[in-house]
Coordinates of C-alpha atoms and ligand atoms in Angstrom, one line a residue:
M146 CA 17.6 -27.3 -6.4
F147 CA 16.7 -26.4 -10.1
I148 CA 13.9 -25.3 -11.0
N149 CA 13.3 -25.3 -14.9
K150 CA 11.8 -22.3 -16.7
D151 CA 8.4 -23.8 -17.5
N152 CA 8.0 -24.8 -13.7
K153 CA 8.6 -21.1 -13.6
L154 CA 6.6 -20.1 -15.8
N155 CA 3.8 -22.1 -14.7
T156 CA 4.8 -20.5 -10.6
L157 CA 4.5 -17.0 -12.1
K158 CA 1.0 -17.9 -13.9
K159 CA 0.0 -18.8 -10.1
W160 CA 0.7 -16.0 -8.3
I161 CA -0.8 -13.6 -10.7
E162 CA -4.4 -15.6 -10.4
N163 CA -3.9 -16.0 -6.7
S164 CA -2.8 -12.0 -6.2
N165 CA -5.3 -9.2 -5.5
Y166 CA -2.9 -6.5 -5.6
T167 CA -0.3 -7.3 -8.9
V168 CA 2.0 -3.9 -9.5
I169 CA 4.0 -4.3 -12.7
F170 CA 7.5 -1.9 -12.5
T171 CA 9.7 -1.4 -15.6
G172 CA 12.6 -0.4 -16.9
A173 CA 15.0 0.6 -19.9
G174 CA 15.1 -3.5 -20.6
M175 CA 11.2 -3.8 -21.4
S176 CA 11.6 -1.3 -24.8
T177 CA 15.1 -3.1 -26.0
E178 CA 12.6 -4.9 -28.2
S179 CA 10.7 -2.5 -29.7
G180 CA 14.4 -0.6 -31.0
I181 CA 14.8 1.7 -28.0
P182 CA 17.6 1.4 -26.8
D183 CA 18.7 0.4 -23.0
F184 CA 21.6 2.5 -20.4
R185 CA 23.7 0.1 -19.0
S186 CA 24.3 -3.1 -21.2
K187 CA 26.8 -3.4 -23.7
D188 CA 26.1 -1.8 -26.4
G189 CA 23.7 0.4 -24.3
L190 CA 23.3 4.2 -24.0
W191 CA 25.7 4.6 -21.2
K192 CA 28.9 2.6 -22.8
G193 CA 29.4 4.9 -25.4
I194 CA 28.3 8.3 -23.6
D195 CA 28.7 9.6 -19.5
P196 CA 25.4 10.0 -18.2
M197 CA 26.7 13.2 -16.1
R198 CA 27.6 15.2 -19.6
V199 CA 24.5 14.8 -21.1
A200 CA 21.4 13.9 -18.7
C201 CA 22.0 16.5 -16.2
V202 CA 21.2 19.8 -15.3
D203 CA 24.5 20.8 -15.5
A204 CA 24.4 19.8 -19.0
L205 CA 21.4 22.0 -19.2
I206 CA 23.0 24.7 -18.6
T207 CA 26.5 24.8 -19.8
N208 CA 26.6 22.7 -22.7
Y209 CA 23.3 23.5 -24.1
N210 CA 24.2 21.2 -27.8
L211 CA 25.1 18.9 -26.3
F212 CA 22.2 18.1 -24.1
Y213 CA 20.0 19.2 -27.2
E214 CA 21.5 16.7 -29.6
F215 CA 21.4 13.6 -27.2
Y216 CA 17.4 14.0 -26.7
K217 CA 16.5 15.2 -30.1
Q218 CA 18.3 11.5 -31.6
R219 CA 16.6 9.4 -28.5
I220 CA 13.4 11.5 -29.8
E221 CA 13.9 10.9 -33.0
N222 CA 14.7 7.0 -32.7
L223 CA 11.5 7.1 -30.8
E224 CA 9.6 7.9 -33.9
K225 CA 10.2 5.2 -35.6
S226 CA 9.7 2.6 -32.8
N227 CA 6.3 1.3 -30.8
P228 CA 5.7 -1.0 -28.4
H229 CA 6.1 -4.3 -28.8
K230 CA 3.7 -7.3 -27.9
G231 CA 4.8 -7.5 -24.2
Y232 CA 3.1 -3.8 -24.0
D233 CA -0.2 -5.0 -25.2
I234 CA 0.0 -8.0 -22.8
L235 CA 0.7 -5.7 -19.7
S236 CA -2.0 -3.6 -21.0
N237 CA -5.1 -6.3 -21.5
W238 CA -4.1 -7.6 -17.9
E239 CA -4.9 -3.9 -16.6
R240 CA -8.2 -4.8 -18.6
K241 CA -9.0 -8.2 -16.8
G242 CA -8.2 -7.1 -13.8
L243 CA -5.2 -9.1 -13.6
I244 CA -2.8 -6.3 -12.4
S245 CA -3.2 -2.9 -11.1
S246 CA -0.8 -0.7 -11.7
V247 CA 2.1 -0.4 -13.7
I248 CA 5.4 2.0 -12.3
T249 CA 8.0 2.7 -14.6
Q250 CA 11.4 4.3 -15.1
N251 CA 11.4 4.5 -18.3
V252 CA 9.9 8.4 -20.5
D253 CA 9.6 6.3 -23.8
G254 CA 5.0 6.6 -22.5
F255 CA 4.7 3.0 -24.3
H256 CA 2.8 1.5 -21.4
Q257 CA 0.0 4.5 -21.9
R258 CA 0.3 4.1 -25.8
A259 CA 0.3 0.4 -25.4
G260 CA -3.5 1.4 -23.7
N261 CA -2.3 0.8 -19.8
K262 CA -4.2 3.6 -17.5
R263 CA -2.3 3.6 -14.5
V264 CA 0.9 4.0 -15.1
Y265 CA 3.6 5.6 -12.6
P266 CA 6.1 7.6 -14.7
L267 CA 8.7 8.4 -12.1
H268 CA 11.6 10.1 -14.6
G269 CA 9.1 11.9 -16.3
S270 CA 8.2 12.5 -19.8
I271 CA 10.3 12.7 -23.2
N272 CA 7.4 13.6 -25.3
T273 CA 6.8 16.1 -23.3
F274 CA 8.4 19.8 -23.2
R275 CA 9.0 23.0 -21.0
C276 CA 11.1 26.3 -20.7
S277 CA 14.1 24.9 -18.2
R278 CA 13.9 28.8 -16.9
C279 CA 10.3 29.6 -16.8
G280 CA 8.5 26.2 -17.0
Q281 CA 6.2 26.9 -19.9
S282 CA 4.9 24.6 -21.8
A283 CA 6.7 24.2 -25.3
S284 CA 6.0 21.9 -28.3
K285 CA 8.2 18.8 -29.5
D286 CA 8.5 20.9 -32.9
N287 CA 10.0 23.8 -30.7
F288 CA 12.3 22.1 -29.3
I289 CA 13.1 19.9 -32.5
N290 CA 13.5 22.8 -33.9
K291 CA 15.9 24.9 -31.1
D292 CA 13.1 27.2 -30.2
S293 CA 13.2 29.6 -27.0
C294 CA 10.8 29.6 -25.0
I295 CA 7.9 31.9 -26.1
K296 CA 7.4 33.6 -22.7
C297 CA 10.8 33.8 -21.6
G298 CA 13.7 33.4 -23.8
G299 CA 14.7 30.4 -21.9
T300 CA 15.9 27.4 -23.9
L301 CA 13.9 24.5 -23.9
R302 CA 13.9 20.7 -22.4
P303 CA 12.1 17.4 -22.4
D304 CA 10.0 17.1 -19.1
V305 CA 12.4 13.7 -18.6
V306 CA 14.0 14.3 -14.5
L307 CA 17.5 14.6 -15.4
F308 CA 20.6 13.2 -12.8
G309 CA 20.3 15.9 -10.0
E310 CA 17.2 16.7 -10.3
A311 CA 13.9 15.7 -7.8
L312 CA 11.5 13.0 -8.4
P313 CA 8.1 14.4 -9.6
Q314 CA 7.1 13.8 -5.7
D315 CA 3.3 13.5 -5.6
I316 CA 3.8 10.7 -8.4
L317 CA 6.8 8.8 -6.3
N318 CA 4.2 8.5 -3.4
N319 CA 1.7 7.4 -5.0
A320 CA 4.2 4.8 -6.5
I321 CA 4.6 4.2 -3.2
K322 CA 1.8 3.4 -2.2
E323 CA 0.7 0.9 -4.9
I324 CA 3.9 -0.7 -3.8
Q325 CA 3.1 -0.8 -0.1
K326 CA -0.7 -2.6 -1.1
S327 CA 1.4 -5.0 -3.4
E328 CA 0.5 -8.8 -3.3
L329 CA 3.1 -9.9 -5.5
V330 CA 5.3 -7.2 -7.6
I331 CA 6.9 -8.3 -11.1
V332 CA 9.8 -6.2 -11.8
I333 CA 11.0 -6.1 -15.5
G334 CA 13.6 -5.3 -17.5
T335 CA 15.7 -3.4 -15.3
S336 CA 19.2 -3.2 -13.6
L337 CA 18.0 -1.5 -10.3
M338 CA 20.9 0.4 -10.1
V339 CA 19.1 3.8 -9.7
Y340 CA 18.3 5.6 -6.5
P341 CA 15.7 5.9 -5.2
V342 CA 13.3 4.4 -7.5
N343 CA 15.5 1.1 -6.8
S344 CA 14.9 0.6 -3.3
L345 CA 10.6 1.1 -4.1
P346 CA 10.6 -3.2 -5.1
S347 CA 11.8 -4.2 -1.8
M348 CA 9.1 -2.3 0.1
S349 CA 6.6 -4.5 -1.0
K350 CA 5.4 -7.4 1.7
G351 CA 4.9 -9.5 -1.2
K352 CA 6.4 -11.8 -3.7
K353 CA 8.8 -10.4 -6.1
V354 CA 9.6 -12.0 -9.7
Y355 CA 12.0 -10.7 -11.4
I356 CA 12.0 -11.3 -15.1
N357 CA 15.9 -9.7 -16.8
K358 CA 18.0 -10.5 -19.8
E359 CA 20.7 -10.5 -17.1
I360 CA 20.1 -12.0 -13.1
Y361 CA 22.3 -10.4 -10.5
Q362 CA 19.5 -9.6 -8.1
Q363 CA 19.5 -12.6 -5.5
S364 CA 16.4 -10.8 -3.2
F365 CA 14.0 -12.3 -5.9
D366 CA 11.1 -14.8 -4.9
L367 CA 11.6 -16.0 -8.7
D368 CA 13.6 -15.2 -10.9
L369 CA 12.9 -15.5 -15.0
E370 CA 16.2 -14.3 -17.2
G371 CA 15.7 -13.4 -20.2
K372 CA 13.9 -11.7 -23.1
A373 CA 10.6 -9.6 -21.5
G374 CA 8.4 -9.8 -24.7
E375 CA 9.3 -13.4 -24.6
I376 CA 8.6 -13.9 -20.9
L377 CA 5.3 -12.1 -21.1
E378 CA 3.9 -13.8 -24.2
A379 CA 4.7 -17.2 -22.2
V380 CA 3.1 -16.2 -19.0
N381 CA 0.1 -14.6 -20.6
Q382 CA -0.2 -18.7 -23.1
Q383 CA -0.7 -19.6 -19.4
L384 CA -2.9 -17.4 -18.3
N385 CA -5.2 -17.8 -21.4
Ligands
APR1046 N1 14.2 -8.4 -21.9 C1 14.8 -8.0 -20.3 N2 15.5 -7.6 -19.8 C2 16.3 -7.2 -21.0 C3 15.6 -6.7 -22.2 C4 14.9 -7.2 -22.9 N3 14.2 -7.2 -24.2 N4 17.4 -5.9 -22.5 C5 18.0 -5.2 -21.6 N5 17.6 -5.9 -20.5 C6 17.9 -5.6 -19.4 C7 19.4 -5.3 -19.1 O1 20.4 -7.1 -19.0 C8 19.8 -4.6 -17.8 O2 19.8 -5.3 -16.5 O3 17.8 -4.5 -18.6 C9 18.0 -3.9 -17.8 C10 18.5 -2.2 -17.9 O4 18.9 -1.8 -17.4 P1 19.7 -0.1 -17.6 O5 20.3 0.1 -19.1 O6 20.2 0.4 -16.3 O7 17.8 0.6 -17.1 P2 17.1 0.9 -16.0 O8 17.3 0.1 -15.1 O9 15.9 1.2 -16.6 O10 17.8 2.4 -15.6 C11 17.5 2.9 -14.9 O11 19.1 4.7 -15.1 O12 20.1 6.4 -16.7 C12 19.5 6.2 -15.8 O13 16.9 7.5 -16.4 C13 17.7 6.6 -16.7 O14 15.4 5.3 -15.9 C14 17.3 5.3 -16.0 C15 17.6 4.9 -15.1

């Protein structure tokens, strides 16, 4: 039976109201309406660049200039971008007690900038930096200016989790605890292609909702095809 979008929005609104523990799970599709490209859409970052050449440990060691240019361009794009309305809505929902936490694959820090307090950034942050050799912290200017580490002279890197690196164990463990407590998980703007993070939503015993421009996963209780910001705004209007 075809369920139209209005019914789906109303269903999601009811599920949010009736859930005692709602967890939001986001990916790069949550930031495209802020002007930040995602990775696997037709105009995503990985359409023009091989991630294994720029976003992995090997690139950091053997091809620092390419690694540096890739992250410099993302950092400068981020400086011109701001969290869109959908982020503000999620921040209000946390303040009102409608959601308990946000688990994100994104490194832009937009959930925190929009005011969410309980955020689990599983892939780290592009807004903080460290020495790739000794771990000494460094500033964004140090990285952009291609300074060497003040302590050991090593090269600098953003605190993002590169392909081939382990996720931050404490954040991952806490995110899994959130999912295990959840009665409702709302997955927004992710292709769910990257392991192990993509296995988290299915760990929930609660209802699972998928908000995405392309619906290619059928393992959800409810899916809403479309733009994250627009759908969040439509649900928010029903909640008010
Ligand atoms: N609203 C809803 N969905 C959107 C929007 C939007 N405005 N824009 C894009 N999307 C969808 C795309 O259709 C795509 O399915 O968001 C999804 C983004 O998927 P990816 O580009 O694969 O991003 P993500 O799932 O976050 O990637 C996971 O891969 O490269 C690594 O570390 C990187 O954290 C990233 C991880």
